[in-house]
N, CA and C of each residue as an Amber inpcrd file, in Angstrom:
protein
   279
 -78.5340000 -10.6150000 -33.6460000 -78.8720000 -11.8840000 -33.9280000
 -77.6070000 -12.6630000 -33.4700000 -77.7680000 -13.7780000 -33.0540000
 -76.9610000 -14.4800000 -32.6080000 -76.4480000 -15.6190000 -33.2740000
 -75.2530000 -16.0540000 -33.4440000 -74.7610000 -17.0880000 -34.0540000
 -73.9520000 -18.0200000 -33.6370000 -74.4140000 -19.5070000 -33.9010000
 -73.8420000 -20.5130000 -33.3350000 -73.2150000 -21.4790000 -34.3690000
 -72.5520000 -22.0780000 -33.9100000 -71.5450000 -22.6970000 -34.5950000
 -72.2270000 -24.5160000 -34.1020000 -72.7540000 -25.2670000 -35.1440000
 -73.0490000 -26.6540000 -34.5850000 -71.8690000 -28.0670000 -34.9920000
 -71.7860000 -28.3990000 -33.8630000 -70.6530000 -29.3110000 -33.8740000
 -71.7430000 -31.0380000 -34.6750000 -71.5020000 -30.4140000 -35.8410000
 -72.1870000 -31.5970000 -36.6240000 -71.6920000 -33.2320000 -36.6390000
 -70.5000000 -33.3060000 -35.8130000 -69.9650000 -34.8890000 -35.7010000
 -71.1930000 -35.7770000 -34.2740000 -71.9700000 -34.6540000 -33.4880000
 -72.4930000 -35.1180000 -32.4590000 -74.0380000 -34.8220000 -32.9230000
 -74.2950000 -33.5700000 -34.0100000 -75.8350000 -33.9120000 -34.0090000
 -75.9930000 -33.1150000 -35.5020000 -76.8040000 -32.3830000 -35.9370000
 -76.9780000 -31.7940000 -37.4080000 -78.0640000 -30.5910000 -37.2420000
 -77.6420000 -29.7150000 -37.8130000 -78.2120000 -28.1940000 -38.0180000
 -79.7730000 -28.2880000 -37.6270000 -80.4920000 -29.2010000 -38.4450000
 -82.0610000 -29.5460000 -38.5810000 -82.5310000 -29.6150000 -37.0260000
 -81.9420000 -30.5140000 -36.3570000 -81.8450000 -30.6550000 -34.8290000
 -81.9410000 -29.6610000 -33.8490000 -80.8270000 -28.7960000 -34.1140000
 -80.6540000 -27.7790000 -33.1950000 -81.6860000 -26.6170000 -33.8440000
 -81.7470000 -26.5680000 -34.7820000 -83.0390000 -25.8230000 -35.3330000
 -84.4450000 -26.1190000 -34.2650000 -84.6830000 -27.3230000 -34.4080000
 -85.7130000 -27.9030000 -33.3830000 -85.7560000 -27.1560000 -32.0870000
 -84.8270000 -27.9570000 -31.7960000 -84.6740000 -27.6760000 -30.2520000
 -84.7820000 -26.2930000 -29.8700000 -83.9550000 -25.1160000 -30.7110000
 -84.1230000 -24.1160000 -30.1830000 -85.5620000 -23.2970000 -30.4680000
 -86.1720000 -23.7240000 -31.3940000 -87.4980000 -23.6260000 -31.3570000
 -88.4690000 -23.9590000 -30.7250000 -88.4190000 -25.0110000 -29.9700000
 -88.8610000 -25.7440000 -29.0830000 -88.6130000 -24.5430000 -27.9870000
 -87.3790000 -24.3920000 -27.7770000 -87.0510000 -23.4630000 -26.3240000
 -87.9390000 -22.3480000 -26.5020000 -87.6720000 -21.6470000 -27.5490000
 -88.2670000 -20.5570000 -27.5760000 -89.6430000 -20.4100000 -27.5660000
 -90.4620000 -21.5250000 -28.5300000 -92.0520000 -21.4820000 -28.4130000
 -92.6350000 -21.6190000 -26.7700000 -91.6650000 -22.4630000 -25.9310000
 -91.9900000 -22.4980000 -24.8130000 -91.7460000 -20.7650000 -24.1210000
 -91.0180000 -20.2750000 -24.0280000 -91.1390000 -19.1260000 -23.1330000
 -91.3830000 -18.0720000 -23.9530000 -91.4110000 -18.0390000 -25.0660000
 -92.3050000 -16.8450000 -25.7200000 -94.1260000 -16.8970000 -26.3310000
 -94.4710000 -18.1050000 -26.0270000 -95.4800000 -18.4320000 -26.4470000
 -96.7360000 -17.3260000 -26.0930000 -96.1410000 -16.6520000 -24.9790000
 -97.8180000 -15.8580000 -24.7480000 -97.5050000 -14.6250000 -25.2010000
 -96.0530000 -14.1880000 -25.2660000 -95.6430000 -12.5900000 -25.9670000
 -95.9820000 -12.6130000 -27.7490000 -95.4280000 -14.1240000 -28.1810000
 -95.9830000 -13.9600000 -29.4640000 -97.1900000 -14.0830000 -30.0000000
 -98.2050000 -14.7240000 -29.2100000 -99.4900000 -15.0060000 -29.3020000
-100.0480000 -13.4960000 -29.0050000-100.0540000 -12.8940000 -27.9790000
-100.5000000 -11.2870000 -27.9750000 -99.6690000 -10.3500000 -28.6070000
 -98.5910000 -10.4250000 -29.2630000 -98.4660000  -9.5420000 -30.4910000
 -98.7160000 -10.1260000 -31.8850000 -98.8080000 -11.0600000 -31.8100000
 -99.1020000 -11.4580000 -33.3330000 -97.8570000 -11.7050000 -33.9620000
 -96.7430000 -11.7450000 -33.6220000 -95.2080000 -11.7880000 -33.8710000
 -95.1350000 -13.1800000 -33.9440000 -94.9120000 -14.0400000 -35.1200000
 -94.0570000 -14.8500000 -35.2340000 -92.6830000 -15.1020000 -35.6910000
 -92.2030000 -13.6830000 -36.1830000 -90.9920000 -13.7580000 -36.5380000
 -90.1300000 -13.7620000 -35.5650000 -90.4280000 -13.5030000 -34.3440000
 -89.4310000 -13.6000000 -33.0870000 -89.0800000 -15.0240000 -32.8610000
 -89.7950000 -15.9130000 -33.3450000 -89.5690000 -17.3960000 -33.3420000
 -88.4220000 -17.9510000 -34.0850000 -88.0490000 -17.1040000 -35.2010000
 -86.9680000 -17.6360000 -36.1800000 -85.8000000 -18.0570000 -36.1340000
 -85.2510000 -19.2800000 -36.8310000 -84.0150000 -19.9090000 -36.6410000
 -83.5320000 -19.7290000 -38.2190000 -82.2750000 -19.1640000 -38.6510000
 -82.1220000 -19.2770000 -39.9940000 -80.9460000 -20.1910000 -40.0100000
 -80.6230000 -20.8700000 -40.9970000 -79.5040000 -21.1870000 -41.4660000
 -78.3980000 -20.5860000 -42.3470000 -77.2980000 -20.6860000 -42.2890000
 -76.2530000 -19.6920000 -42.8060000 -76.3790000 -20.0930000 -44.1090000
 -76.7650000 -18.7030000 -45.2930000 -76.6620000 -18.8260000 -46.6880000
 -75.3030000 -18.8560000 -47.2880000 -74.1800000 -19.0750000 -46.3200000
 -73.2900000 -18.7280000 -47.1450000 -72.7960000 -20.6570000 -47.5760000
 -72.0320000 -20.2250000 -48.7040000 -71.7860000 -22.1900000 -49.1910000
 -70.8020000 -22.3870000 -48.3200000 -70.3360000 -23.5220000 -47.7020000
 -69.4050000 -24.2410000 -46.7270000 -69.6290000 -23.8060000 -45.4110000
 -70.8820000 -22.9270000 -45.2780000 -71.0000000 -22.4680000 -43.7000000
 -72.1420000 -23.5030000 -43.4030000 -72.6620000 -24.7300000 -43.4700000
 -74.0850000 -25.2750000 -43.2350000 -74.0910000 -25.6650000 -41.8930000
 -73.0550000 -25.3730000 -41.1520000 -73.0720000 -26.0320000 -39.5700000
 -73.3790000 -25.0190000 -39.0470000 -73.6850000 -23.5710000 -39.4430000
 -73.8120000 -22.3650000 -38.6080000 -75.1780000 -21.7360000 -38.4650000
 -75.9280000 -21.6920000 -37.6380000 -77.4000000 -21.3170000 -37.3320000
 -77.4930000 -20.1820000 -36.3120000 -78.2640000 -19.1540000 -37.2830000
 -78.7120000 -17.5700000 -36.5100000 -79.9010000 -17.7180000 -36.3370000
 -79.9620000 -17.2430000 -34.3900000 -81.0270000 -16.6530000 -33.8090000
 -81.5110000 -15.3340000 -33.5850000 -82.3240000 -15.1210000 -33.8270000
 -82.8440000 -13.5880000 -33.5840000 -82.6800000 -13.8000000 -31.8240000
 -82.1410000 -12.8010000 -31.2040000 -82.1100000 -12.7380000 -29.7890000
 -82.3750000 -11.3630000 -29.3620000 -82.5880000 -11.4280000 -28.0980000
 -82.7060000  -9.8790000 -27.7610000 -81.1840000  -9.7940000 -26.6290000
 -81.1500000  -8.6540000 -26.3410000 -79.9380000  -8.3510000 -25.5070000
 -79.6560000  -6.8860000 -25.8930000 -78.2560000  -6.2430000 -25.3500000
 -77.4820000  -6.9510000 -24.3560000 -78.3580000  -7.3410000 -23.2870000
 -78.6670000  -8.3830000 -22.4940000 -78.9660000  -8.1370000 -21.2730000
 -78.2400000  -7.5310000 -20.1630000 -78.7270000  -7.5190000 -18.9060000
 -78.4900000  -7.2580000 -17.8060000 -78.3490000  -8.0340000 -16.7190000
 -76.5650000  -8.2520000 -16.9880000 -75.8630000  -9.3130000 -15.8390000
 -75.6950000  -8.4950000 -14.5800000 -75.8850000  -9.2450000 -13.4510000
 -75.4700000  -8.7780000 -12.0670000 -74.1820000  -9.3960000 -11.7460000
 -73.1230000  -8.8190000 -11.8880000 -71.6890000  -9.7550000 -11.1920000
 -71.2030000  -9.1030000  -9.9210000 -72.1220000  -8.5190000  -9.2010000
 -72.2560000  -8.1910000  -7.7770000 -72.0610000  -9.4730000  -7.0080000
 -70.8420000  -9.8430000  -6.3910000 -70.8520000 -11.3230000  -5.2360000
 -72.1900000 -11.1590000  -4.2950000 -72.7970000 -12.0260000  -4.2620000
 -73.9550000 -12.3940000  -3.1360000 -73.6300000 -13.5480000  -2.2380000
 -73.9890000 -13.2000000  -0.8550000 -73.3230000 -14.5190000   0.0610000
 -73.9790000 -15.8050000  -0.3610000 -74.8930000 -15.9920000  -0.8520000
 -76.2540000 -17.3740000  -0.4060000 -75.6080000 -18.1160000  -2.4550000
 -74.5410000 -17.0720000  -3.0530000 -74.5630000 -17.6490000  -4.6200000
 -73.0870000 -17.6500000  -5.1780000 -73.0750000 -18.8390000  -5.9110000
 -71.5440000 -18.7500000  -6.0700000 -70.9390000 -17.4100000  -6.9780000
 -69.9890000 -17.4000000  -7.1130000 -69.0370000 -16.1860000  -7.9410000
 -69.3890000 -16.8270000  -9.7300000 -69.8690000 -15.5210000 -10.4760000
 -69.7540000 -15.9580000 -11.5710000 -68.4630000 -16.1180000 -12.5990000
 -67.7980000 -16.9450000 -12.6430000 -66.6080000 -17.3450000 -13.7280000
 -67.3450000 -17.5670000 -15.1800000 -66.1600000 -17.4480000 -15.8060000
 -66.2470000 -17.8910000 -16.9900000 -64.8990000 -18.4240000 -17.2270000
 -64.5300000 -19.7360000 -17.6380000 -63.6450000 -20.5110000 -17.5900000
 -63.0040000 -20.9330000 -19.2230000 -61.8440000 -21.0790000 -19.6920000
 -61.9100000 -20.8240000 -21.0260000 -60.4780000 -21.8490000 -21.5230000
 -60.4500000 -22.3380000 -22.5950000 -58.7720000 -23.0380000 -22.5950000
 -57.8310000 -21.5380000 -23.3360000 -56.4770000 -21.7860000 -22.7500000
 -55.7890000 -20.4900000 -23.4020000 -55.9280000 -20.4070000 -25.0580000
 -56.0710000 -21.4910000 -25.6000000 -55.8270000 -21.2920000 -26.7730000
 -57.1570000 -20.6400000 -27.5350000 -58.3510000 -21.0130000 -26.8300000
 -59.6590000 -20.4950000 -27.1620000 -59.3680000 -18.5640000 -27.2650000
 -58.8320000 -18.1600000 -26.0540000 -58.6130000 -16.9900000 -25.3130000
 -57.5390000 -16.1330000 -26.6440000 -56.2660000 -17.1360000 -26.9860000
 -55.5280000 -16.6300000 -27.8220000 -56.0150000 -16.4210000 -29.2340000
 -57.2110000 -17.1820000 -29.6880000 -57.8110000 -17.3810000 -30.8540000
 -58.6110000 -15.8540000 -31.1790000 -59.6650000 -15.5400000 -30.1120000
 -60.2910000 -14.4520000 -29.8730000 -59.2480000 -13.2880000 -30.0400000
 -58.4670000 -12.9420000 -29.4230000 -57.4170000 -11.9820000 -29.2200000
 -56.6200000 -12.0700000 -30.8310000 -56.5830000 -12.9010000 -31.2800000
 -56.0360000 -12.6360000 -32.6320000 -57.2540000 -12.0970000 -33.6240000
 -58.4820000 -12.7610000 -33.5520000 -59.5910000 -11.8630000 -34.2820000
 -59.8390000 -10.5710000 -34.1820000 -59.3650000  -9.9370000 -32.5420000
 -59.8900000  -8.8410000 -32.3580000 -59.0090000  -7.5650000 -32.8930000
 -58.0430000  -7.8620000 -33.5550000 -57.2840000  -6.8090000 -34.2340000
 -58.0940000  -6.3370000 -35.2830000
């Protein structure tokens, strides 16, 4: 399950739900039709009071990511603000 925080100043959780379902439908339509598994397309709103800006998406993973350097492709990097990293580390304990 993937948890997504929606910036409700820019959009709504309903708009995000629709966009995610549209993307999932396009990518998984054939697999879903073959398996009859409509549950694989589910997007859920948080049931916790006060967290109506949180969306849960059923996902797959962990995925295999190739980190090795390839001559014809740029190096993969993750760039974050220092405050973000500090917040993650505070929550890691």
